[in-house]
Amino acid sequence: MNIKTKRKLLAAIAVSVVGLPGFVAHAASTPTGESGKAPAATSGKTAAAQARYFARASKLIGTEVHNPQKEKLGKIEDLIVDTKSQTAHYAILSFGGIAGIGDKLFAYPVEMLRRAADKDELVLDVDRARLEKAPGFEGNNWPDWGTDSYRRGVDKYFGVDRGAKAGTQPSLIRASKLIGMDVEDNEKRNVGEIEDVIVSLGDGRVPFIVIDFDKAWSPDDKLLPVSPSSLTFSAEGKDKALLAVSREKLEMKYGFDDNKWPDFNDSAYQRDHESLYRGSGRM
């Protein structure tokens, strides 16, 4: 067999393998390149599955991040959530000691992150050269998320258009601040606290906020996922959340034990809890 024939045979094998069910092409074949922009959404079921992968913010924080070449980039230090749009805009990553960056922190659009297929890690598809030039800040000097300058710099750098309406201002807060935040009812009585924030990788949406209700609200001591639209947040220091619905309107049947968290991505769970997903606007 001559070299030309061998090349044709190898090409045919490669095409047939990619076409096999369940085969997922590695992101290294489609790097971001010099633009550094968030990759365009893929089509079909793959894009839908990525955009609908729900993860707990408490589990994302501390997760290692690699590039498509499987080089360790660092870990997630926090997420920045907009409580108005119910979206996690940025993941804050530390890249200590890489390429002379030191201990700087960097905000990256959450939609640039994806879950690794083979393990509990995250993949950030960005060139290391772009990483060195990205807008960053010192770990002891976090930016004021209420101002536009840093956020706009990050969005411009990565080519992200938030599509903000004229005159509207996001209400940004760290996910680590949301977790553990007290929740009050309309009478200013404490009813529980935020246990976790569920984030959808691929688009950053926040479909649920999980609340640990007091015994008076949940006699069985269950955790309950609620739509973020059920909560409003104090403008004064953002240290409290107000539950804007009555207990009677909460679907307590969807409560679960602290040691038995459901798989929000499981199709059977979604079918059984269809009204919960519809209530979050994610079905």
Tab-separated table of C-alpha atoms in Angstrom:
chain	number	residue	atom	x	y	z
A	1	MET	CA	0.000	0.000	0.000
A	2	ASN	CA	1.535	3.320	-1.070
A	3	ILE	CA	1.589	6.487	1.085
A	4	LYS	CA	-1.227	8.189	-0.851
A	5	THR	CA	-3.540	5.229	-0.355
A	6	LYS	CA	-2.710	5.044	3.360
A	7	ARG	CA	-3.601	8.709	3.794
A	8	LYS	CA	-6.985	8.211	2.143
A	9	LEU	CA	-7.685	5.206	4.351
A	10	LEU	CA	-6.793	7.097	7.549
A	11	ALA	CA	-9.008	10.032	6.526
A	12	ALA	CA	-11.943	7.698	5.927
A	13	ILE	CA	-11.461	6.067	9.342
A	14	ALA	CA	-11.363	9.467	11.050
A	15	VAL	CA	-14.637	10.537	9.414
A	16	SER	CA	-16.359	7.301	10.409
A	17	VAL	CA	-15.208	7.597	14.054
A	18	VAL	CA	-16.494	11.153	14.396
A	19	GLY	CA	-19.845	9.939	13.125
A	20	LEU	CA	-20.179	7.274	15.809
A	21	PRO	CA	-22.938	7.807	18.408
A	22	GLY	CA	-21.638	9.296	21.636
A	23	PHE	CA	-18.385	10.593	20.154
A	24	VAL	CA	-17.651	14.151	21.274
A	25	ALA	CA	-14.978	16.087	19.429
A	26	HIS	CA	-12.436	17.640	21.816
A	27	ALA	CA	-12.510	21.401	22.145
A	28	ALA	CA	-8.801	21.586	21.265
A	29	SER	CA	-9.822	21.220	17.611
A	30	THR	CA	-11.688	24.546	17.807
A	31	PRO	CA	-9.605	26.948	19.930
A	32	THR	CA	-10.622	30.538	20.488
A	33	GLY	CA	-7.487	31.755	18.732
A	34	GLU	CA	-6.374	35.371	18.872
A	35	SER	CA	-9.859	36.848	19.231
A	36	GLY	CA	-10.347	35.318	22.668
A	37	LYS	CA	-14.105	35.662	22.241
A	38	ALA	CA	-16.568	33.302	23.849
A	39	PRO	CA	-17.104	30.427	21.407
A	40	ALA	CA	-20.263	30.510	19.349
A	41	ALA	CA	-22.999	28.195	20.532
A	42	THR	CA	-23.040	24.810	18.854
A	43	SER	CA	-26.198	23.511	17.285
A	44	GLY	CA	-28.562	20.670	18.134
A	45	LYS	CA	-28.746	18.553	21.249
A	46	THR	CA	-25.092	19.149	22.224
A	47	ALA	CA	-25.634	22.887	22.685
A	48	ALA	CA	-28.908	22.325	24.535
A	49	ALA	CA	-27.289	19.833	26.897
A	50	GLN	CA	-24.395	22.175	27.644
A	51	ALA	CA	-26.691	25.157	28.248
A	52	ARG	CA	-28.906	23.074	30.529
A	53	TYR	CA	-26.182	21.552	32.735
A	54	PHE	CA	-27.061	22.670	36.248
A	55	ALA	CA	-24.324	22.851	38.891
A	56	ARG	CA	-24.223	24.029	42.511
A	57	ALA	CA	-22.283	27.264	42.966
A	58	SER	CA	-20.775	25.890	46.173
A	59	LYS	CA	-19.333	22.990	44.167
A	60	LEU	CA	-18.115	25.166	41.301
A	61	ILE	CA	-16.156	27.344	43.730
A	62	GLY	CA	-12.818	25.634	44.245
A	63	THR	CA	-13.111	23.536	41.071
A	64	GLU	CA	-9.941	23.241	38.992
A	65	VAL	CA	-9.956	24.722	35.506
A	66	HIS	CA	-7.954	23.397	32.548
A	67	ASN	CA	-7.556	24.502	28.967
A	68	PRO	CA	-8.366	22.139	26.070
A	69	GLN	CA	-4.724	20.998	26.094
A	70	LYS	CA	-5.361	19.699	29.653
A	71	GLU	CA	-2.968	22.231	31.194
A	72	LYS	CA	-4.026	23.354	34.651
A	73	LEU	CA	-4.964	27.042	34.658
A	74	GLY	CA	-6.125	27.500	38.237
A	75	LYS	CA	-9.416	27.285	40.106
A	76	ILE	CA	-12.677	29.150	40.516
A	77	GLU	CA	-12.620	31.513	43.479
A	78	ASP	CA	-16.178	32.800	43.140
A	79	LEU	CA	-19.072	33.585	40.808
A	80	ILE	CA	-20.619	37.004	40.226
A	81	VAL	CA	-24.415	36.798	40.078
A	82	ASP	CA	-26.825	39.450	38.812
A	83	THR	CA	-29.877	39.111	41.056
A	84	LYS	CA	-31.950	41.251	38.670
A	85	SER	CA	-31.455	39.171	35.528
A	86	GLN	CA	-31.051	35.938	37.545
A	87	THR	CA	-27.805	35.200	35.755
A	88	ALA	CA	-24.232	34.444	36.783
A	89	HIS	CA	-22.208	36.799	34.594
A	90	TYR	CA	-18.634	36.021	35.629
A	91	ALA	CA	-16.499	33.303	37.115
A	92	ILE	CA	-13.545	34.624	39.114
A	93	LEU	CA	-10.464	32.514	38.518
A	94	SER	CA	-7.086	32.498	40.230
A	95	PHE	CA	-4.034	31.698	38.144
A	96	GLY	CA	-1.306	31.789	40.756
A	97	GLY	CA	2.193	31.523	39.344
A	98	ILE	CA	1.266	30.936	35.700
A	99	ALA	CA	3.329	32.806	33.122
A	100	GLY	CA	4.436	35.370	35.683
A	101	ILE	CA	0.892	36.440	36.481
A	102	GLY	CA	1.394	35.831	40.212
A	103	ASP	CA	-1.726	35.741	42.357
A	104	LYS	CA	-3.955	37.932	40.221
A	105	LEU	CA	-7.646	37.170	39.816
A	106	PHE	CA	-9.515	37.343	36.540
A	107	ALA	CA	-13.196	37.645	35.692
A	108	TYR	CA	-14.304	35.448	32.812
A	109	PRO	CA	-17.766	35.222	31.256
A	110	VAL	CA	-19.426	32.110	32.682
A	111	GLU	CA	-20.546	31.093	29.188
A	112	MET	CA	-16.885	30.469	28.284
A	113	LEU	CA	-16.699	27.611	30.806
A	114	ARG	CA	-17.821	24.070	30.117
A	115	ARG	CA	-17.820	20.879	32.104
A	116	ALA	CA	-15.132	18.348	31.245
A	117	ALA	CA	-16.645	15.181	29.839
A	118	ASP	CA	-14.507	12.720	31.777
A	119	LYS	CA	-14.211	14.178	35.299
A	120	ASP	CA	-15.432	16.854	37.694
A	121	GLU	CA	-13.347	19.624	36.203
A	122	LEU	CA	-14.033	22.671	34.072
A	123	VAL	CA	-12.525	23.642	30.733
A	124	LEU	CA	-11.776	27.228	29.740
A	125	ASP	CA	-11.081	27.521	26.034
A	126	VAL	CA	-8.744	30.517	25.967
A	127	ASP	CA	-5.175	30.945	24.770
A	128	ARG	CA	-2.586	31.395	27.509
A	129	ALA	CA	-1.329	34.523	25.742
A	130	ARG	CA	-4.819	35.985	26.030
A	131	LEU	CA	-4.850	35.028	29.684
A	132	GLU	CA	-1.812	37.182	30.404
A	133	LYS	CA	-3.476	40.257	28.904
A	134	ALA	CA	-6.999	39.818	30.301
A	135	PRO	CA	-8.351	42.488	32.688
A	136	GLY	CA	-7.417	41.323	36.192
A	137	PHE	CA	-7.288	42.549	39.768
A	138	GLU	CA	-5.439	41.839	42.972
A	139	GLY	CA	-6.929	39.325	45.382
A	140	ASN	CA	-7.051	41.903	48.170
A	141	ASN	CA	-8.607	44.598	45.987
A	142	TRP	CA	-11.805	43.340	44.377
A	143	PRO	CA	-13.493	45.704	41.894
A	144	ASP	CA	-16.691	47.556	42.646
A	145	TRP	CA	-19.161	45.496	40.643
A	146	GLY	CA	-21.640	48.351	40.774
A	147	THR	CA	-19.506	50.422	38.399
A	148	ASP	CA	-19.398	49.886	34.663
A	149	SER	CA	-15.705	50.348	33.904
A	150	TYR	CA	-14.278	46.966	34.909
A	151	ARG	CA	-17.293	44.952	33.770
A	152	ARG	CA	-17.367	46.661	30.407
A	153	GLY	CA	-13.641	46.089	30.035
A	154	VAL	CA	-14.090	42.352	30.613
A	155	ASP	CA	-17.080	42.109	28.256
A	156	LYS	CA	-15.299	44.079	25.543
A	157	TYR	CA	-12.133	42.018	25.883
A	158	PHE	CA	-13.995	38.751	25.390
A	159	GLY	CA	-16.508	40.052	22.862
A	160	VAL	CA	-19.571	39.501	25.057
A	161	ASP	CA	-22.701	41.581	24.521
A	162	ARG	CA	-24.892	41.547	27.641
A	163	GLY	CA	-27.687	43.296	25.790
A	164	ALA	CA	-28.452	45.533	28.763
A	165	LYS	CA	-31.500	47.748	28.381
A	166	ALA	CA	-30.974	51.489	28.476
A	167	GLY	CA	-31.274	52.863	31.972
A	168	THR	CA	-31.039	49.485	33.703
A	169	GLN	CA	-28.245	48.626	36.080
A	170	PRO	CA	-27.363	45.083	37.157
A	171	SER	CA	-27.317	44.140	40.817
A	172	LEU	CA	-24.150	42.066	41.137
A	173	ILE	CA	-23.103	40.060	44.162
A	174	ARG	CA	-20.664	37.243	44.840
A	175	ALA	CA	-22.229	33.783	45.018
A	176	SER	CA	-20.249	33.138	48.196
A	177	LYS	CA	-22.130	36.074	49.763
A	178	LEU	CA	-25.498	34.737	48.634
A	179	ILE	CA	-24.824	31.327	50.171
A	180	GLY	CA	-25.719	31.561	53.853
A	181	MET	CA	-27.692	34.800	53.410
A	182	ASP	CA	-30.735	35.160	55.691
A	183	VAL	CA	-34.178	35.013	54.097
A	184	GLU	CA	-37.086	37.001	55.540
A	185	ASP	CA	-40.812	37.096	54.834
A	186	ASN	CA	-42.925	40.200	54.195
A	187	GLU	CA	-43.196	40.738	57.946
A	188	LYS	CA	-39.397	40.903	58.271
A	189	ARG	CA	-39.370	37.585	60.127
A	190	ASN	CA	-36.507	35.214	59.448
A	191	VAL	CA	-37.712	32.102	57.606
A	192	GLY	CA	-34.397	30.456	56.755
A	193	GLU	CA	-31.235	30.992	54.734
A	194	ILE	CA	-29.913	30.402	51.234
A	195	GLU	CA	-28.242	27.003	51.084
A	196	ASP	CA	-26.946	27.152	47.525
A	197	VAL	CA	-27.303	28.724	44.096
A	198	ILE	CA	-27.858	26.549	41.024
A	199	VAL	CA	-26.050	27.805	37.906
A	200	SER	CA	-26.551	26.641	34.335
A	201	LEU	CA	-23.170	26.232	32.615
A	202	GLY	CA	-23.127	27.408	29.019
A	203	ASP	CA	-25.312	30.466	29.533
A	204	GLY	CA	-24.944	31.374	33.224
A	205	ARG	CA	-28.648	31.344	34.034
A	206	VAL	CA	-29.702	30.762	37.632
A	207	PRO	CA	-32.776	28.497	37.451
A	208	PHE	CA	-33.025	27.833	41.198
A	209	ILE	CA	-31.961	29.088	44.580
A	210	VAL	CA	-32.069	26.420	47.283
A	211	ILE	CA	-33.384	27.569	50.668
A	212	ASP	CA	-32.978	25.890	54.026
A	213	PHE	CA	-36.276	26.847	55.688
A	214	ASP	CA	-36.850	27.011	59.421
A	215	LYS	CA	-39.002	24.353	61.124
A	216	ALA	CA	-42.051	26.621	61.070
A	217	TRP	CA	-41.962	26.635	57.267
A	218	SER	CA	-40.594	23.136	56.721
A	219	PRO	CA	-41.499	20.816	59.640
A	220	ASP	CA	-39.674	17.941	57.929
A	221	ASP	CA	-36.507	20.042	57.744
A	222	LYS	CA	-36.316	19.869	53.961
A	223	LEU	CA	-34.328	22.001	51.551
A	224	LEU	CA	-36.423	23.574	48.813
A	225	PRO	CA	-35.411	24.863	45.359
A	226	VAL	CA	-37.290	28.037	44.441
A	227	SER	CA	-37.252	30.337	41.440
A	228	PRO	CA	-34.984	33.390	41.913
A	229	SER	CA	-38.007	35.495	40.944
A	230	SER	CA	-39.479	34.491	44.333
A	231	LEU	CA	-36.766	36.524	46.057
A	232	THR	CA	-35.832	40.177	46.193
A	233	PHE	CA	-32.562	41.431	47.610
A	234	SER	CA	-31.849	44.340	49.896
A	235	ALA	CA	-30.090	47.294	48.315
A	236	GLU	CA	-28.543	48.199	51.657
A	237	GLY	CA	-25.497	45.976	51.832
A	238	LYS	CA	-27.294	43.083	50.139
A	239	ASP	CA	-27.158	41.099	53.340
A	240	LYS	CA	-30.743	39.824	53.330
A	241	ALA	CA	-33.167	38.293	50.856
A	242	LEU	CA	-36.916	38.847	50.978
A	243	LEU	CA	-39.197	35.952	50.083
A	244	ALA	CA	-41.867	37.600	47.971
A	245	VAL	CA	-44.344	34.682	48.009
A	246	SER	CA	-46.375	33.149	50.812
A	247	ARG	CA	-45.713	29.704	52.238
A	248	GLU	CA	-48.908	28.419	50.631
A	249	LYS	CA	-47.529	29.195	47.166
A	250	LEU	CA	-44.307	27.271	47.698
A	251	GLU	CA	-44.220	23.743	46.333
A	252	MET	CA	-43.017	22.058	49.498
A	253	LYS	CA	-43.510	18.645	47.875
A	254	TYR	CA	-40.248	19.271	46.030
A	255	GLY	CA	-38.262	19.511	49.260
A	256	PHE	CA	-35.341	17.128	49.826
A	257	ASP	CA	-32.962	16.083	52.580
A	258	ASP	CA	-29.621	17.813	52.975
A	259	ASN	CA	-27.794	14.509	52.451
A	260	LYS	CA	-29.849	13.543	49.376
A	261	TRP	CA	-29.527	16.292	46.816
A	262	PRO	CA	-31.412	15.557	43.587
A	263	ASP	CA	-29.802	15.467	40.172
A	264	PHE	CA	-31.354	18.539	38.580
A	265	ASN	CA	-30.069	17.354	35.183
A	266	ASP	CA	-31.749	13.955	35.313
A	267	SER	CA	-34.489	13.744	32.684
A	268	ALA	CA	-36.663	11.566	34.924
A	269	TYR	CA	-36.379	14.105	37.750
A	270	GLN	CA	-37.310	16.895	35.347
A	271	ARG	CA	-40.386	14.996	34.162
A	272	ASP	CA	-41.498	14.302	37.748
A	273	HIS	CA	-40.907	17.925	38.744
A	274	GLU	CA	-42.109	19.580	35.565
A	275	SER	CA	-43.982	22.382	37.355
A	276	LEU	CA	-40.813	23.264	39.285
A	277	TYR	CA	-38.834	23.633	36.064
A	278	ARG	CA	-41.651	25.550	34.412
A	279	GLY	CA	-41.768	27.857	37.408
A	280	SER	CA	-38.103	28.687	36.868
A	281	GLY	CA	-38.771	29.438	33.197
A	282	ARG	CA	-36.240	26.800	32.082
A	283	MET	CA	-38.440	24.174	30.436
